[in-house]
PDB file of C-alpha atoms in Angstrom:
ATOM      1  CA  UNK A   1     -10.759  15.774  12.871  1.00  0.00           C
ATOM      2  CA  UNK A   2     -10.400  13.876   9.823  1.00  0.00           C
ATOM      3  CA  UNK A   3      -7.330  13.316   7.446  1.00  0.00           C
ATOM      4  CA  UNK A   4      -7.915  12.320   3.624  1.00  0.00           C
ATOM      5  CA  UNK A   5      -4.637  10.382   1.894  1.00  0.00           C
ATOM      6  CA  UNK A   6      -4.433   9.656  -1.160  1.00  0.00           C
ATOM      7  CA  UNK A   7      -1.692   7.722  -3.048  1.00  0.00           C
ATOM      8  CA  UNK A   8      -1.321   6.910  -6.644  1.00  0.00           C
ATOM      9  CA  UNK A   9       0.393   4.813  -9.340  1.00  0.00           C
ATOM     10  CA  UNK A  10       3.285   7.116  -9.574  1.00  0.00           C
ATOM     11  CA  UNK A  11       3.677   6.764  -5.937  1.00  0.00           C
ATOM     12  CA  UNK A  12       2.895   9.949  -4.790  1.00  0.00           C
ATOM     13  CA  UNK A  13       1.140  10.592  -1.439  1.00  0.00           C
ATOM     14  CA  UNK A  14      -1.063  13.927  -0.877  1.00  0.00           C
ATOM     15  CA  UNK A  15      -4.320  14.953   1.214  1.00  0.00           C
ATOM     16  CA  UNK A  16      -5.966  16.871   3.444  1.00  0.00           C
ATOM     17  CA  UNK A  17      -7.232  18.017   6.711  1.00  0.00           C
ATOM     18  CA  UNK A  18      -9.860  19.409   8.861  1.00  0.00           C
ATOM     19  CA  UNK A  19     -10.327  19.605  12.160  1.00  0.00           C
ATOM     20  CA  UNK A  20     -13.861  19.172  11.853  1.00  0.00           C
ATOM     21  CA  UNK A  21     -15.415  15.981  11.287  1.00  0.00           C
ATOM     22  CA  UNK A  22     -17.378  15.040   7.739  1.00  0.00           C
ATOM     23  CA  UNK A  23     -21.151  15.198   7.564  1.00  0.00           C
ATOM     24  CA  UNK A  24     -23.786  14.557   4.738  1.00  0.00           C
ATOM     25  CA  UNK A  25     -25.099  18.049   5.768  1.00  0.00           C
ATOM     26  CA  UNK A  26     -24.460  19.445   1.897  1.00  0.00           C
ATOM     27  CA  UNK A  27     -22.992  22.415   2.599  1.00  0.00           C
ATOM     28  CA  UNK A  28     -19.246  23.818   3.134  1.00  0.00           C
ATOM     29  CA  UNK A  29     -17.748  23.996   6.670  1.00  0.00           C
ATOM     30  CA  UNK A  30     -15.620  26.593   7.959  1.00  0.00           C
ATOM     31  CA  UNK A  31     -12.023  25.763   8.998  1.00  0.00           C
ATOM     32  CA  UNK A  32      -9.348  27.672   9.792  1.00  0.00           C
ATOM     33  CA  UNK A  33      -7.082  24.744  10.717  1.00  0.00           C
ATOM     34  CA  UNK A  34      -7.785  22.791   7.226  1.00  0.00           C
ATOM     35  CA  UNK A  35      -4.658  22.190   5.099  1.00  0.00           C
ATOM     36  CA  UNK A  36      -3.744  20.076   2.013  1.00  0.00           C
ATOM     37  CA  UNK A  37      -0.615  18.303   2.204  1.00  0.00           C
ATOM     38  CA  UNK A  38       2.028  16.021   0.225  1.00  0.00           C
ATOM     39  CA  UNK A  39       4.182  13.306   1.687  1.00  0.00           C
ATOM     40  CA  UNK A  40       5.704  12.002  -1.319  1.00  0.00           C
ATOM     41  CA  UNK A  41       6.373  12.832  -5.000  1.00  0.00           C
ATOM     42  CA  UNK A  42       7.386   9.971  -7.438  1.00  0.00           C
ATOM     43  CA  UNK A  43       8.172   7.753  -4.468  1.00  0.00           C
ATOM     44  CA  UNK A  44      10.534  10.318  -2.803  1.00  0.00           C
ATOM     45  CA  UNK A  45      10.080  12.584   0.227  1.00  0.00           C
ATOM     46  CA  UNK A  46       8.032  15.274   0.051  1.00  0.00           C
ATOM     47  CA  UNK A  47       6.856  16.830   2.889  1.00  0.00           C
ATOM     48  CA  UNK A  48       4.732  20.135   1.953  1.00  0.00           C
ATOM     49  CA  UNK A  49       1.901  21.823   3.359  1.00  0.00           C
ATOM     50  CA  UNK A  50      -0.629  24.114   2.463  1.00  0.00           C
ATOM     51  CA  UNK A  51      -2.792  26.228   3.893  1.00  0.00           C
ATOM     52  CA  UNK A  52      -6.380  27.700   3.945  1.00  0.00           C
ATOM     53  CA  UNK A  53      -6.372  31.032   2.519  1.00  0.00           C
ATOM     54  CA  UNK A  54      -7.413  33.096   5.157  1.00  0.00           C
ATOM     55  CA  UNK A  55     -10.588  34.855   3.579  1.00  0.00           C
ATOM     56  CA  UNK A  56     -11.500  31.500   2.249  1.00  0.00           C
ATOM     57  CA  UNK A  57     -11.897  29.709   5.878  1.00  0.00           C
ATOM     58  CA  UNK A  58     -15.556  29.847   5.354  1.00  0.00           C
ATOM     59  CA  UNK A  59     -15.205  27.411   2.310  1.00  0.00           C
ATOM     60  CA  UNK A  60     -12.675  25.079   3.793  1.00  0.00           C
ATOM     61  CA  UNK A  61     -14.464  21.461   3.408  1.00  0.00           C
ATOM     62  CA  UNK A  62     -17.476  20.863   1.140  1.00  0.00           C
ATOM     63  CA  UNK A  63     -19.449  17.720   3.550  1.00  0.00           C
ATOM     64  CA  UNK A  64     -22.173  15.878   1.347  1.00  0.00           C
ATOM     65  CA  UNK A  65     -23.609  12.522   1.516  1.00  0.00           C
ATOM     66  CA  UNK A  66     -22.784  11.549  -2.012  1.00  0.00           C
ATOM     67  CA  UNK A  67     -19.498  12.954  -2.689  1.00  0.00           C
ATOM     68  CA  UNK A  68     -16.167  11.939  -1.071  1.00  0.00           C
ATOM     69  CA  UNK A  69     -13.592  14.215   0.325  1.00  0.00           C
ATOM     70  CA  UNK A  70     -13.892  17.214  -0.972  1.00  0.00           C
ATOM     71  CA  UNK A  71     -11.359  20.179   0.076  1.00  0.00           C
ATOM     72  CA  UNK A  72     -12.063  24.270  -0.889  1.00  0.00           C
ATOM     73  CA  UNK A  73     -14.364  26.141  -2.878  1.00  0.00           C
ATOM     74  CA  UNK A  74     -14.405  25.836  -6.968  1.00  0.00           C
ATOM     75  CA  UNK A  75     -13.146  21.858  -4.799  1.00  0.00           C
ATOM     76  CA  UNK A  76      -9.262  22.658  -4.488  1.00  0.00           C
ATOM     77  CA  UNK A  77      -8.968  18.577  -4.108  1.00  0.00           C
ATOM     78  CA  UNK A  78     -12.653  16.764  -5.467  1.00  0.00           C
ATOM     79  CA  UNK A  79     -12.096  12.985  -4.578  1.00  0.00           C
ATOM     80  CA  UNK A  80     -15.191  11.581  -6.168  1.00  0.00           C
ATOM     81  CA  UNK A  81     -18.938  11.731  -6.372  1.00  0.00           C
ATOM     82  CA  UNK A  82     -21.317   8.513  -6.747  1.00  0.00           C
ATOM     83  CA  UNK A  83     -19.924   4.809  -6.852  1.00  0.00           C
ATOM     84  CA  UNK A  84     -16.103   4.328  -8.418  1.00  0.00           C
ATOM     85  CA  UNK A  85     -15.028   0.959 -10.111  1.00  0.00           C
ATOM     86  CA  UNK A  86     -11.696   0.206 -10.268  1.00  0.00           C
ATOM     87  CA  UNK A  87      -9.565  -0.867 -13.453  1.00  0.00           C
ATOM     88  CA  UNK A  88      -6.400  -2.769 -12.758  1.00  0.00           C
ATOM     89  CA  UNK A  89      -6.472  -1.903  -9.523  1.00  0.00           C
ATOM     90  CA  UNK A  90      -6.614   1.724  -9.511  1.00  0.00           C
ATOM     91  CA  UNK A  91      -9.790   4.105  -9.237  1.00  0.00           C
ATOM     92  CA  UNK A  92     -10.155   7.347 -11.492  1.00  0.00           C
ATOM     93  CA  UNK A  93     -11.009  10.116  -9.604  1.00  0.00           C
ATOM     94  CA  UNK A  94     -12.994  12.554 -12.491  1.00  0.00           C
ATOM     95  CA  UNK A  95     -13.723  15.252 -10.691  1.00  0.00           C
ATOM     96  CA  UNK A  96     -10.290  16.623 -10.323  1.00  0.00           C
ATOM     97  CA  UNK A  97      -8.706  19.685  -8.769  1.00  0.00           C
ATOM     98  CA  UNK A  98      -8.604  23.108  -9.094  1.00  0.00           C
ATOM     99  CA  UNK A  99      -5.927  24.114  -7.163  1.00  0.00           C
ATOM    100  CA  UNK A 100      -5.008  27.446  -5.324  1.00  0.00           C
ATOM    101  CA  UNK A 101      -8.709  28.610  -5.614  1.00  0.00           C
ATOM    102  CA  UNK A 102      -9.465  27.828  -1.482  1.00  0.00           C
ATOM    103  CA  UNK A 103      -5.404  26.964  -0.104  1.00  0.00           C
ATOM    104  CA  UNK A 104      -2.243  28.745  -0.632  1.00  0.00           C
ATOM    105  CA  UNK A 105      -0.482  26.142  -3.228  1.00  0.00           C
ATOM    106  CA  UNK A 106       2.367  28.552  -3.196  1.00  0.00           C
ATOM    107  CA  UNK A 107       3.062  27.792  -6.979  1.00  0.00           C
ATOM    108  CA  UNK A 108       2.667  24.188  -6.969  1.00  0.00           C
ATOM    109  CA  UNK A 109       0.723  22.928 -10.146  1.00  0.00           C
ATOM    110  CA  UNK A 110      -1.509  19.868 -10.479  1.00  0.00           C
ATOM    111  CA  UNK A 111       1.194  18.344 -12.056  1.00  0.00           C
ATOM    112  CA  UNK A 112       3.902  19.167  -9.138  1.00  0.00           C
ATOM    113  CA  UNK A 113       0.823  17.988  -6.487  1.00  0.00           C
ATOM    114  CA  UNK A 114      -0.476  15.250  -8.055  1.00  0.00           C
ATOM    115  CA  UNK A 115       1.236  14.124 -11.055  1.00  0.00           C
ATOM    116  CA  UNK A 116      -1.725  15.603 -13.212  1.00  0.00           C
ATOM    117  CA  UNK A 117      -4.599  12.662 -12.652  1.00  0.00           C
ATOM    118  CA  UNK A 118      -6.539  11.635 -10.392  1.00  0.00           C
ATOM    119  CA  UNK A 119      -5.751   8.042 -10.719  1.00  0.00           C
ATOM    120  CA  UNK A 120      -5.669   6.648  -7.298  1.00  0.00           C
ATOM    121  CA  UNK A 121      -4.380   2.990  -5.924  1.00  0.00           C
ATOM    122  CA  UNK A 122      -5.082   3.896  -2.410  1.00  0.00           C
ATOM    123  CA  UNK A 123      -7.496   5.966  -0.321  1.00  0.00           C
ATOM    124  CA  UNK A 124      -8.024   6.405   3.404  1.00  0.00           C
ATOM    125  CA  UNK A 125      -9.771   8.852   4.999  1.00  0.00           C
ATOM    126  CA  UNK A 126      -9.227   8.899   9.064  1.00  0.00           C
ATOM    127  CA  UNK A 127     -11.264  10.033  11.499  1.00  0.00           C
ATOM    128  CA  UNK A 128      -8.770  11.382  14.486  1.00  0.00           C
ATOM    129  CA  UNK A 129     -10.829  12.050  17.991  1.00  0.00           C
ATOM    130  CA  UNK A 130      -9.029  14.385  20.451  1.00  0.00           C
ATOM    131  CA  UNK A 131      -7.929  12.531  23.795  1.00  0.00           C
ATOM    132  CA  UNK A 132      -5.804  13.313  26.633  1.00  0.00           C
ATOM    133  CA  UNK A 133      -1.911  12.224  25.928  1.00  0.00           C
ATOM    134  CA  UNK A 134      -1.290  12.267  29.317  1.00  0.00           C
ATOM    135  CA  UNK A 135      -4.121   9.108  29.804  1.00  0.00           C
ATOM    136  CA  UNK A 136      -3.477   6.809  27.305  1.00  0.00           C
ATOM    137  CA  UNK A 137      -5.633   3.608  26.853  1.00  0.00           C
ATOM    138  CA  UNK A 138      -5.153   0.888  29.479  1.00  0.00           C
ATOM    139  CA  UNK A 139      -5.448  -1.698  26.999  1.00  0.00           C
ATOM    140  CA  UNK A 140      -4.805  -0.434  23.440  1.00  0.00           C
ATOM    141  CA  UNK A 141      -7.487  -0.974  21.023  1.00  0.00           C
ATOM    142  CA  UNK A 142      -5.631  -3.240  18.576  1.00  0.00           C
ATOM    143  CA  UNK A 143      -2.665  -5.186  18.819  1.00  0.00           C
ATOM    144  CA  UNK A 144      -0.377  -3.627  16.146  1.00  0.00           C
ATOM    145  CA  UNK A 145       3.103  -4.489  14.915  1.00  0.00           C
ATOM    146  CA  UNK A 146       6.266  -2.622  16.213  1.00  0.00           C
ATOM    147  CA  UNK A 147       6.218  -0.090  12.422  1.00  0.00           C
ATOM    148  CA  UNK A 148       9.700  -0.545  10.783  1.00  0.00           C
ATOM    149  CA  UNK A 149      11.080   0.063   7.055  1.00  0.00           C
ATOM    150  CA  UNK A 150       9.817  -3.635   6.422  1.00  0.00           C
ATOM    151  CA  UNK A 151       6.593  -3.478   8.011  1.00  0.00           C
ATOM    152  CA  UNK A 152       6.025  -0.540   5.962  1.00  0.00           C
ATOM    153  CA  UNK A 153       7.466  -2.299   2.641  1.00  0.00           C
ATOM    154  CA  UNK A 154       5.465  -5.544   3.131  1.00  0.00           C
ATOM    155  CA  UNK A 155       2.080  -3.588   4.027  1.00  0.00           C
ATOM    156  CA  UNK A 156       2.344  -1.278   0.943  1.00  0.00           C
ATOM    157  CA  UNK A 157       3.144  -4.088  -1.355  1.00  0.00           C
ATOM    158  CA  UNK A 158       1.074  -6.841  -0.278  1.00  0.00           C
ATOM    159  CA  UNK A 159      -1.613  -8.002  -2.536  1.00  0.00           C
TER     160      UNK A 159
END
């Protein structure tokens, strides 16, 4: 599984996801589980999802060794292809998006999903492995801090 978030100077967060993991294999992989999503519009609460259209499963994720995410045929959500360089801190994604070609945007625009640009402060792209809940790890991985409001505050502000 892998999840894409993206989050830009207008402090919106959006992405995607596939249950499938990314290759370099240059080619589109079916999913029927992929969605894109939003968590935040302008800084405020957002919470929308949206799925694969059902007859375009087969063009759900688009893996290939030189491009970045890259979500739905005619690329729905195109991250980036090459190296990016970032000015004042934020990245320009050029390839941009062509919504509602591969997922059901149910009448969101570009504009209403990600402000209309691809400018990007923040990227992550996750990859999530299945595991049995009802095991969890003896000894955690990582020591991580208990996640409050300030947590949160201080780790998306820091410098």
């Amino acid at each position: 599984m892998t999840i894409t978030v993206l989050c830009n100077p207008s402090d919106t967060v959006y992405g995607g996801f596939t249950s499938e993991s990314w290759t370099s294999a240059g080619a589109y992989v079916p999913d029927p589980k992929a969605f894109l999503f939003q968590l935040k519009f302008n800084g405020k609460s957002s919470y929308k999802q949206f799925a694969i259209k059902p007859e375009k499963i087969a063009y759900a994720v688009y893996c290939h060794s030189k491009y970045g995410p890259t979500f739905g045929d005619g690329y729905d959500l195109y991250t980036f292809s090459g190296n990016l360089t970032a000015c004042n801190g934020e990245f320009k994604f050029e390839k941009g998006c062509s919504l509602d070609n591969t997922y059901n945007m149910k009448g969101t625009d570009y504009s209403a999903f990600a402000n209309g640009n691809l400018q990007v402060k923040e990227m992550e792209v996750y990859q999530v492995d299945d595991c049995d809940m009802n095991d969890p790890l003896e000894i955690p991985w990582r020591k991580t801090p208990e996640w409050t409001t300030r947590v949160w505050y201080d780790y998306r502000h820091k410098p």
